[in-house]
PDB file of C-alpha atoms in Angstrom:
ATOM      1  CA  THR A   1       9.298 -25.747  -6.597  1.00 57.00           C
ATOM      2  CA  GLY A   2      12.459 -24.417  -5.078  1.00 58.00           C
ATOM      3  CA  CYS A   3      14.383 -24.602  -1.932  1.00 64.00           C
ATOM      4  CA  LYS A   4      17.086 -22.892   0.164  1.00 57.00           C
ATOM      5  CA  THR A   5      19.870 -24.579  -2.032  1.00 53.00           C
ATOM      6  CA  SER A   6      18.110 -24.043  -5.358  1.00 61.00           C
ATOM      7  CA  ASN A   7      19.810 -22.447  -8.298  1.00 70.00           C
ATOM      8  CA  ILE A   8      17.888 -21.235 -11.120  1.00 81.00           C
ATOM      9  CA  PRO A   9      19.449 -22.766 -14.203  1.00 79.00           C
ATOM     10  CA  SER A  10      21.228 -20.049 -16.574  1.00 83.00           C
ATOM     11  CA  ASP A  11      21.206 -22.189 -19.680  1.00 86.00           C
ATOM     12  CA  GLY A  12      17.735 -20.698 -20.899  1.00 84.00           C
ATOM     13  CA  SER A  13      15.678 -23.828 -19.753  1.00 90.00           C
ATOM     14  CA  VAL A  14      13.469 -21.605 -17.335  1.00 94.00           C
ATOM     15  CA  GLU A  15      11.477 -18.856 -18.735  1.00 96.00           C
ATOM     16  CA  ILE A  16       8.661 -18.914 -15.977  1.00 96.00           C
ATOM     17  CA  ILE A  17       9.114 -19.093 -12.080  1.00 96.00           C
ATOM     18  CA  GLY A  18       5.699 -20.687 -11.199  1.00 94.00           C
ATOM     19  CA  ARG A  19       3.402 -19.475  -8.456  1.00 93.00           C
ATOM     20  CA  GLY A  20       4.615 -20.373  -4.937  1.00 92.00           C
ATOM     21  CA  ALA A  21       7.898 -21.921  -6.382  1.00 94.00           C
ATOM     22  CA  PHE A  22       9.884 -20.730  -3.566  1.00 95.00           C
ATOM     23  CA  ALA A  23       7.146 -19.811  -1.161  1.00 95.00           C
ATOM     24  CA  TYR A  24       7.956 -20.147   2.699  1.00 95.00           C
ATOM     25  CA  CYS A  25      11.954 -20.869   1.988  1.00 94.00           C
ATOM     26  CA  ASP A  26      13.047 -19.416   5.258  1.00 91.00           C
ATOM     27  CA  GLY A  27      16.753 -20.305   4.254  1.00 92.00           C
ATOM     28  CA  LEU A  28      16.781 -18.324   1.034  1.00 94.00           C
ATOM     29  CA  THR A  29      18.607 -14.942   1.794  1.00 94.00           C
ATOM     30  CA  SER A  30      19.474 -13.842  -1.812  1.00 93.00           C
ATOM     31  CA  ILE A  31      18.731 -14.917  -5.206  1.00 92.00           C
ATOM     32  CA  ASN A  32      19.962 -13.903  -8.888  1.00 91.00           C
ATOM     33  CA  ILE A  33      17.035 -14.654 -11.407  1.00 94.00           C
ATOM     34  CA  ALA A  34      18.494 -15.948 -14.652  1.00 92.00           C
ATOM     35  CA  ASP A  35      18.469 -13.897 -17.746  1.00 94.00           C
ATOM     36  CA  SER A  36      16.035 -16.051 -19.526  1.00 95.00           C
ATOM     37  CA  VAL A  37      13.249 -15.657 -17.015  1.00 97.00           C
ATOM     38  CA  LYS A  38      10.294 -13.602 -18.428  1.00 97.00           C
ATOM     39  CA  ALA A  39       7.785 -14.061 -15.695  1.00 97.00           C
ATOM     40  CA  ILE A  40       7.682 -14.382 -11.982  1.00 96.00           C
ATOM     41  CA  ASN A  41       4.175 -15.456 -11.043  1.00 94.00           C
ATOM     42  CA  ALA A  42       2.147 -14.525  -8.184  1.00 93.00           C
ATOM     43  CA  GLY A  43       3.432 -15.549  -4.934  1.00 93.00           C
ATOM     44  CA  ALA A  44       6.536 -17.088  -6.310  1.00 95.00           C
ATOM     45  CA  PHE A  45       8.815 -16.012  -3.541  1.00 96.00           C
ATOM     46  CA  GLU A  46       6.314 -15.251  -0.742  1.00 95.00           C
ATOM     47  CA  TYR A  47       6.973 -15.661   2.934  1.00 96.00           C
ATOM     48  CA  CYS A  48      10.680 -16.018   2.458  1.00 96.00           C
ATOM     49  CA  THR A  49      11.202 -14.099   5.323  1.00 96.00           C
ATOM     50  CA  ASN A  50      14.949 -14.029   5.288  1.00 96.00           C
ATOM     51  CA  LEU A  51      15.204 -13.138   1.422  1.00 96.00           C
ATOM     52  CA  LYS A  52      17.021  -9.612   1.467  1.00 96.00           C
ATOM     53  CA  THR A  53      18.365  -9.245  -1.984  1.00 95.00           C
ATOM     54  CA  VAL A  54      17.130 -10.138  -5.377  1.00 95.00           C
ATOM     55  CA  SER A  55      18.470  -9.516  -8.813  1.00 94.00           C
ATOM     56  CA  LEU A  56      15.948  -9.140 -11.649  1.00 97.00           C
ATOM     57  CA  PRO A  57      17.055  -9.730 -15.203  1.00 96.00           C
ATOM     58  CA  ASN A  58      16.337  -7.302 -18.287  1.00 97.00           C
ATOM     59  CA  SER A  59      14.480 -10.385 -19.785  1.00 97.00           C
ATOM     60  CA  LEU A  60      11.869 -10.113 -17.101  1.00 98.00           C
ATOM     61  CA  THR A  61       8.465  -8.806 -18.690  1.00 97.00           C
ATOM     62  CA  TYR A  62       5.953  -9.855 -15.883  1.00 96.00           C
ATOM     63  CA  ILE A  63       6.046  -9.764 -11.884  1.00 96.00           C
ATOM     64  CA  GLY A  64       2.757 -11.219 -10.317  1.00 95.00           C
ATOM     65  CA  GLY A  65       0.960  -9.925  -7.177  1.00 94.00           C
ATOM     66  CA  HIS A  66       2.580 -10.808  -3.960  1.00 94.00           C
ATOM     67  CA  ALA A  67       5.431 -12.450  -5.687  1.00 96.00           C
ATOM     68  CA  PHE A  68       7.909 -11.107  -3.119  1.00 97.00           C
ATOM     69  CA  GLY A  69       5.414 -10.527  -0.537  1.00 95.00           C
ATOM     70  CA  ASP A  70       6.379 -10.812   3.121  1.00 96.00           C
ATOM     71  CA  THR A  71       9.869 -11.280   2.341  1.00 97.00           C
ATOM     72  CA  GLY A  72      12.805  -9.394   3.962  1.00 97.00           C
ATOM     73  CA  LEU A  73      13.713  -7.312   0.927  1.00 98.00           C
ATOM     74  CA  THR A  74      15.209  -3.966   1.651  1.00 97.00           C
ATOM     75  CA  SER A  75      15.480  -2.635  -1.970  1.00 97.00           C
ATOM     76  CA  VAL A  76      14.287  -3.522  -5.375  1.00 98.00           C
ATOM     77  CA  THR A  77      14.965  -2.436  -8.847  1.00 98.00           C
ATOM     78  CA  ILE A  78      12.465  -2.966 -11.685  1.00 98.00           C
ATOM     79  CA  PRO A  79      14.177  -3.696 -14.942  1.00 98.00           C
ATOM     80  CA  LYS A  80      13.578  -1.944 -18.414  1.00 98.00           C
ATOM     81  CA  ASN A  81      11.422  -4.467 -20.022  1.00 98.00           C
ATOM     82  CA  VAL A  82       8.796  -5.108 -17.485  1.00 98.00           C
ATOM     83  CA  THR A  83       5.496  -4.346 -18.934  1.00 97.00           C
ATOM     84  CA  THR A  84       3.112  -5.925 -16.420  1.00 95.00           C
ATOM     85  CA  ILE A  85       3.114  -5.797 -12.548  1.00 96.00           C
ATOM     86  CA  GLY A  86       0.522  -7.295 -10.494  1.00 89.00           C
ATOM     87  CA  SER A  87      -2.131 -10.007 -10.721  1.00 72.00           C
ATOM     88  CA  THR A  88      -6.018 -10.370 -11.249  1.00 62.00           C
ATOM     89  CA  ASP A  89      -6.246 -13.842  -9.591  1.00 61.00           C
ATOM     90  CA  ILE A  90      -4.657 -13.039  -6.241  1.00 58.00           C
ATOM     91  CA  TYR A  91      -5.996 -10.645  -3.531  1.00 57.00           C
ATOM     92  CA  GLU A  92      -2.645  -8.788  -3.165  1.00 65.00           C
ATOM     93  CA  PHE A  93      -1.925  -6.736  -6.241  1.00 85.00           C
ATOM     94  CA  ASN A  94       1.326  -5.286  -5.017  1.00 94.00           C
ATOM     95  CA  PRO A  95       4.236  -7.655  -5.437  1.00 96.00           C
ATOM     96  CA  PHE A  96       6.022  -6.482  -2.472  1.00 97.00           C
ATOM     97  CA  SER A  97       3.081  -6.285  -0.057  1.00 94.00           C
ATOM     98  CA  GLY A  98       4.085  -7.195   3.472  1.00 94.00           C
ATOM     99  CA  CYS A  99       7.929  -6.197   2.972  1.00 97.00           C
ATOM    100  CA  SER A 100       8.211  -4.572   6.336  1.00 96.00           C
ATOM    101  CA  ASP A 101      12.161  -3.654   5.623  1.00 98.00           C
ATOM    102  CA  LEU A 102      11.594  -2.150   2.215  1.00 98.00           C
ATOM    103  CA  GLU A 103      13.179   1.212   1.889  1.00 98.00           C
ATOM    104  CA  THR A 104      14.126   1.661  -1.656  1.00 98.00           C
ATOM    105  CA  ILE A 105      12.255   1.279  -4.944  1.00 98.00           C
ATOM    106  CA  SER A 106      13.778   2.191  -8.298  1.00 98.00           C
ATOM    107  CA  VAL A 107      12.990   1.587 -11.692  1.00 98.00           C
ATOM    108  CA  SER A 108      15.151   1.496 -14.993  1.00 98.00           C
ATOM    109  CA  ILE A 109      15.046   4.787 -16.670  1.00 98.00           C
ATOM    110  CA  LEU A 110      14.576   2.785 -19.743  1.00 98.00           C
ATOM    111  CA  ASN A 111      11.312   1.243 -18.641  1.00 98.00           C
ATOM    112  CA  LYS A 112       8.424   2.672 -20.944  1.00 97.00           C
ATOM    113  CA  ARG A 113       5.536   1.904 -18.257  1.00 97.00           C
ATOM    114  CA  TYR A 114       6.648   2.002 -14.726  1.00 98.00           C
ATOM    115  CA  THR A 115       8.710   4.677 -12.864  1.00 98.00           C
ATOM    116  CA  SER A 116       9.846   5.369  -9.437  1.00 98.00           C
ATOM    117  CA  LYS A 117       9.357   8.689  -7.621  1.00 97.00           C
ATOM    118  CA  ASN A 118      10.180   9.234  -3.955  1.00 98.00           C
ATOM    119  CA  ASN A 119      10.622   5.528  -3.588  1.00 98.00           C
ATOM    120  CA  CYS A 120       7.108   4.737  -4.891  1.00 98.00           C
ATOM    121  CA  LEU A 121       6.523   2.285  -7.826  1.00 98.00           C
ATOM    122  CA  ILE A 122       4.145   4.016 -10.185  1.00 98.00           C
ATOM    123  CA  ASP A 123       2.292   2.933 -13.295  1.00 97.00           C
ATOM    124  CA  THR A 124       2.605   5.781 -15.615  1.00 97.00           C
ATOM    125  CA  TYR A 125      -0.323   4.505 -17.831  1.00 96.00           C
ATOM    126  CA  SER A 126      -2.892   4.572 -15.062  1.00 95.00           C
ATOM    127  CA  LYS A 127      -0.860   6.822 -12.635  1.00 97.00           C
ATOM    128  CA  THR A 128      -1.452   4.418  -9.979  1.00 96.00           C
ATOM    129  CA  LEU A 129       0.798   4.089  -6.996  1.00 97.00           C
ATOM    130  CA  ILE A 130       1.460   0.260  -6.953  1.00 96.00           C
ATOM    131  CA  ALA A 131       3.821  -0.203  -4.154  1.00 97.00           C
ATOM    132  CA  GLY A 132       5.142   1.986  -1.552  1.00 98.00           C
ATOM    133  CA  SER A 133       8.195   1.587   1.087  1.00 98.00           C
ATOM    134  CA  ASN A 134       9.154   2.925   4.388  1.00 98.00           C
ATOM    135  CA  SER A 135      10.869   5.942   2.745  1.00 98.00           C
ATOM    136  CA  SER A 136       7.937   6.706   0.281  1.00 98.00           C
ATOM    137  CA  VAL A 137       6.783  10.323  -0.179  1.00 98.00           C
ATOM    138  CA  ILE A 138       3.749  10.474  -2.296  1.00 98.00           C
ATOM    139  CA  PRO A 139       4.204  12.946  -5.107  1.00 97.00           C
ATOM    140  CA  THR A 140       2.449  16.015  -5.311  1.00 96.00           C
ATOM    141  CA  ASP A 141       3.058  16.666  -9.060  1.00 96.00           C
ATOM    142  CA  GLY A 142       0.060  14.681 -10.478  1.00 96.00           C
ATOM    143  CA  SER A 143       2.103  11.718 -11.444  1.00 97.00           C
ATOM    144  CA  VAL A 144      -0.060   9.716  -8.950  1.00 97.00           C
ATOM    145  CA  LEU A 145      -3.760   9.960  -9.013  1.00 96.00           C
ATOM    146  CA  ILE A 146      -4.734   6.566  -7.626  1.00 95.00           C
ATOM    147  CA  ILE A 147      -3.259   4.530  -4.516  1.00 95.00           C
ATOM    148  CA  GLY A 148      -3.678   1.155  -5.498  1.00 93.00           C
ATOM    149  CA  GLU A 149      -4.807  -1.952  -3.351  1.00 90.00           C
ATOM    150  CA  PHE A 150      -2.263  -2.801  -0.764  1.00 91.00           C
ATOM    151  CA  ALA A 151       0.096  -0.209  -1.812  1.00 95.00           C
ATOM    152  CA  PHE A 152       1.012   0.454   1.567  1.00 94.00           C
ATOM    153  CA  SER A 153       0.953  -2.649   3.485  1.00 92.00           C
ATOM    154  CA  GLY A 154       3.088  -4.118   6.335  1.00 92.00           C
ATOM    155  CA  LEU A 155       5.490  -1.250   6.386  1.00 95.00           C
ATOM    156  CA  LYS A 156       6.888   0.460   9.221  1.00 95.00           C
ATOM    157  CA  ILE A 157       5.389   3.789   8.491  1.00 95.00           C
ATOM    158  CA  GLU A 158       4.127   5.811  11.712  1.00 94.00           C
ATOM    159  CA  SER A 159       2.717   8.914   9.574  1.00 95.00           C
ATOM    160  CA  LEU A 160       1.426   8.966   6.029  1.00 95.00           C
ATOM    161  CA  TYR A 161       0.347  11.937   3.936  1.00 97.00           C
ATOM    162  CA  ILE A 162      -1.780  11.529   0.919  1.00 96.00           C
ATOM    163  CA  PRO A 163      -1.656  14.790  -1.114  1.00 96.00           C
ATOM    164  CA  ALA A 164      -4.423  16.645  -2.867  1.00 95.00           C
ATOM    165  CA  ALA A 165      -3.157  15.426  -6.262  1.00 95.00           C
ATOM    166  CA  VAL A 166      -4.393  12.110  -5.500  1.00 95.00           C
ATOM    167  CA  GLN A 167      -7.971  11.557  -6.722  1.00 93.00           C
ATOM    168  CA  GLU A 168      -8.796   7.996  -5.306  1.00 91.00           C
ATOM    169  CA  VAL A 169      -7.600   5.729  -2.549  1.00 90.00           C
ATOM    170  CA  GLU A 170      -8.611   2.277  -3.434  1.00 88.00           C
ATOM    171  CA  GLU A 171     -10.279  -0.183  -0.916  1.00 81.00           C
ATOM    172  CA  LYS A 172      -7.547  -1.858   1.208  1.00 83.00           C
ATOM    173  CA  ALA A 173      -4.706   0.580   0.061  1.00 89.00           C
ATOM    174  CA  ILE A 174      -3.550   1.163   3.598  1.00 89.00           C
ATOM    175  CA  TYR A 175      -2.687  -1.633   6.005  1.00 86.00           C
ATOM    176  CA  LEU A 176      -0.114  -0.216   8.365  1.00 86.00           C
ATOM    177  CA  GLU A 177       0.222  -1.576  11.900  1.00 85.00           C
ATOM    178  CA  GLN A 178       2.347   1.069  13.135  1.00 89.00           C
ATOM    179  CA  LEU A 179       0.563   3.966  11.723  1.00 89.00           C
ATOM    180  CA  THR A 180      -0.300   6.614  14.235  1.00 91.00           C
ATOM    181  CA  THR A 181      -1.115   9.600  11.972  1.00 93.00           C
ATOM    182  CA  LEU A 182      -2.978   9.761   8.715  1.00 92.00           C
ATOM    183  CA  GLU A 183      -3.499  13.037   6.680  1.00 95.00           C
ATOM    184  CA  ILE A 184      -5.751  12.521   3.675  1.00 93.00           C
ATOM    185  CA  HIS A 185      -6.532  15.164   0.976  1.00 94.00           C
ATOM    186  CA  ALA A 186      -7.665  12.697  -1.634  1.00 91.00           C
ATOM    187  CA  ASN A 187     -11.087  13.475  -3.145  1.00 89.00           C
ATOM    188  CA  THR A 188     -12.252   9.737  -2.789  1.00 85.00           C
ATOM    189  CA  VAL A 189     -11.532   7.326  -0.248  1.00 84.00           C
ATOM    190  CA  LYS A 190     -13.210   3.945  -1.139  1.00 78.00           C
ATOM    191  CA  SER A 191     -12.013   2.297   2.151  1.00 70.00           C
ATOM    192  CA  LEU A 192      -9.716   2.599   5.259  1.00 70.00           C
ATOM    193  CA  THR A 193      -8.937  -0.494   7.166  1.00 64.00           C
ATOM    194  CA  MET A 194      -6.459  -0.346   9.959  1.00 61.00           C
ATOM    195  CA  VAL A 195      -5.180  -3.545  11.363  1.00 58.00           C
ATOM    196  CA  SER A 196      -3.382  -4.184  14.575  1.00 56.00           C
ATOM    197  CA  ALA A 197      -0.459  -6.513  15.110  1.00 56.00           C
ATOM    198  CA  SER A 198      -2.592  -9.253  16.802  1.00 55.00           C
ATOM    199  CA  PRO A 199      -6.384  -9.665  17.283  1.00 55.00           C
ATOM    200  CA  SER A 200      -6.318  -8.727  20.966  1.00 57.00           C
ATOM    201  CA  SER A 201      -4.521  -5.495  20.452  1.00 60.00           C
ATOM    202  CA  LYS A 202      -5.786  -2.140  19.217  1.00 63.00           C
ATOM    203  CA  PRO A 203      -4.672  -0.597  15.910  1.00 67.00           C
ATOM    204  CA  PRO A 204      -2.262   2.322  16.801  1.00 80.00           C
ATOM    205  CA  LEU A 205      -3.906   4.974  14.769  1.00 83.00           C
ATOM    206  CA  GLU A 206      -4.619   7.942  17.102  1.00 88.00           C
ATOM    207  CA  ASN A 207      -5.182  10.858  14.681  1.00 92.00           C
ATOM    208  CA  ILE A 208      -6.999  11.325  11.308  1.00 90.00           C
ATOM    209  CA  ILE A 209      -6.902  14.509   9.258  1.00 94.00           C
ATOM    210  CA  PHE A 210      -9.483  14.730   6.355  1.00 92.00           C
ATOM    211  CA  GLY A 211      -8.282  17.752   4.329  1.00 95.00           C
ATOM    212  CA  ASP A 212     -10.872  20.186   2.479  1.00 95.00           C
ATOM    213  CA  GLU A 213     -10.564  18.206  -0.780  1.00 93.00           C
ATOM    214  CA  VAL A 214     -11.857  14.948   0.888  1.00 91.00           C
ATOM    215  CA  VAL A 215     -15.624  14.521  -0.352  1.00 88.00           C
ATOM    216  CA  ASN A 216     -16.452  10.820  -0.282  1.00 83.00           C
ATOM    217  CA  VAL A 217     -15.341   8.226   2.258  1.00 80.00           C
ATOM    218  CA  TYR A 218     -17.152   5.081   1.712  1.00 66.00           C
ATOM    219  CA  VAL A 219     -17.370   1.125   2.088  1.00 46.00           C
ATOM    220  CA  GLY A 220     -16.795   0.999   5.973  1.00 52.00           C
ATOM    221  CA  ILE A 221     -14.160   2.450   7.866  1.00 52.00           C
ATOM    222  CA  GLY A 222     -13.173  -0.412  10.279  1.00 53.00           C
ATOM    223  CA  ALA A 223     -10.990  -0.951  13.316  1.00 55.00           C
ATOM    224  CA  PHE A 224     -10.338   2.652  14.331  1.00 66.00           C
ATOM    225  CA  SER A 225     -10.636   1.807  18.047  1.00 70.00           C
ATOM    226  CA  ASN A 226      -7.802   3.688  19.289  1.00 78.00           C
ATOM    227  CA  LEU A 227      -8.586   7.073  17.743  1.00 81.00           C
ATOM    228  CA  LYS A 228      -8.051  10.131  19.773  1.00 87.00           C
ATOM    229  CA  SER A 229      -8.696  12.922  17.135  1.00 90.00           C
ATOM    230  CA  VAL A 230     -10.194  13.547  13.909  1.00 88.00           C
ATOM    231  CA  TYR A 231     -10.068  16.731  11.835  1.00 93.00           C
ATOM    232  CA  ILE A 232     -12.903  17.232   9.134  1.00 92.00           C
ATOM    233  CA  GLY A 233     -12.176  19.647   6.371  1.00 94.00           C
ATOM    234  CA  ALA A 234     -14.848  21.526   4.436  1.00 95.00           C
ATOM    235  CA  GLY A 235     -15.924  19.038   1.903  1.00 92.00           C
ATOM    236  CA  LEU A 236     -16.813  15.952   3.987  1.00 89.00           C
ATOM    237  CA  LYS A 237     -20.515  15.143   4.420  1.00 84.00           C
ATOM    238  CA  ASP A 238     -20.720  11.996   6.285  1.00 78.00           C
ATOM    239  CA  LEU A 239     -18.837   9.828   8.947  1.00 73.00           C
ATOM    240  CA  THR A 240     -21.542   7.579   9.988  1.00 65.00           C
ATOM    241  CA  ASN A 241     -19.488   4.519   9.005  1.00 62.00           C
ATOM    242  CA  LEU A 242     -16.423   5.603  11.257  1.00 61.00           C
ATOM    243  CA  LEU A 243     -18.771   6.151  14.244  1.00 59.00           C
ATOM    244  CA  SER A 244     -20.441   3.041  14.061  1.00 58.00           C
ATOM    245  CA  GLU A 245     -17.339   1.242  14.199  1.00 55.00           C
ATOM    246  CA  ASN A 246     -16.150   2.975  17.502  1.00 54.00           C
ATOM    247  CA  LYS A 247     -18.019   2.394  20.448  1.00 54.00           C
ATOM    248  CA  ASN A 248     -16.092   5.078  22.213  1.00 57.00           C
ATOM    249  CA  PHE A 249     -16.378   7.402  19.746  1.00 64.00           C
ATOM    250  CA  LYS A 250     -17.622  10.087  22.565  1.00 69.00           C
ATOM    251  CA  ASN A 251     -13.864  10.017  23.492  1.00 76.00           C
ATOM    252  CA  ILE A 252     -12.683  11.233  20.158  1.00 82.00           C
ATOM    253  CA  ASN A 253     -11.897  14.906  19.899  1.00 87.00           C
ATOM    254  CA  PHE A 254     -13.575  16.114  16.598  1.00 87.00           C
ATOM    255  CA  GLU A 255     -12.721  19.290  15.013  1.00 91.00           C
ATOM    256  CA  ILE A 256     -14.589  20.536  12.037  1.00 92.00           C
ATOM    257  CA  SER A 257     -13.659  23.412   9.367  1.00 94.00           C
ATOM    258  CA  ALA A 258     -15.619  26.361   9.905  1.00 93.00           C
ATOM    259  CA  ASP A 259     -16.499  26.068   6.149  1.00 95.00           C
ATOM    260  CA  ASN A 260     -17.991  22.569   6.494  1.00 94.00           C
ATOM    261  CA  PRO A 261     -21.851  23.106   5.766  1.00 92.00           C
ATOM    262  CA  TYR A 262     -22.651  19.315   6.471  1.00 88.00           C
ATOM    263  CA  LEU A 263     -21.238  18.510   9.951  1.00 85.00           C
ATOM    264  CA  THR A 264     -21.359  20.093  13.283  1.00 84.00           C
ATOM    265  CA  ILE A 265     -20.625  19.445  16.910  1.00 76.00           C
ATOM    266  CA  THR A 266     -23.270  20.112  19.340  1.00 66.00           C
ATOM    267  CA  ASN A 267     -22.549  19.221  23.263  1.00 53.00           C
ATOM    268  CA  SER A 268     -19.357  17.670  22.256  1.00 52.00           C
ATOM    269  CA  LEU A 269     -21.196  15.230  19.699  1.00 56.00           C
ATOM    270  CA  LEU A 270     -20.648  15.100  16.010  1.00 62.00           C
ATOM    271  CA  ILE A 271     -23.909  15.562  14.163  1.00 61.00           C
TER     272      ILE A 271
END
């Protein structure tokens, strides 16, 4: 375990920072990871809310899920030798999930697997966007086909645009407490779940735009209790889950593309 006064030895004696080693260390504001460290395990620095800066060494090859989750990081640079990011044994794949102040994500140009575009961390092998930031603009050039789980989580984003180049939005990809407008053109949306800042308050999301490219939206679209408008493009066939989760759906203004053969509005109701 670590603490606010810990210094990681630089004599080569530490190669792995264990799971939860520095977790919940509120006094930790910055840390330099020793050049001998090869792995930072899942949750190693999670909930170090005052951790603003971290220096990752070129010896590093692995960063576990939520390794720096819910910290105060404002920027991060992935070194050249990192070959694996994320975990299979933790529910949050994104190492930086919940970092509400994160603005800048960069990757060494010498890294062969990962890259950064428009402040998005991308796995070039699977073309998955692993982590976003407050400054992220999702690329439209085909370099991102999948928005990964918890890719946009805990950030201060108020409006998010998912371009048509994206083919799939994975379950739990979007957890944004300040999001008011969401525009999606991805073909398949596995799940959308909006969360509020507290159980007693409504999620702020007011507007959803499903572009013509959106065909499938499944698993259950929950907690959209504050919706005011929904635009439905030509391809979407069903919004049953959305309506079942909104007791006040009659107050939602629906607009449907004239080219949509599946859905219609009759007497102000979506059918």
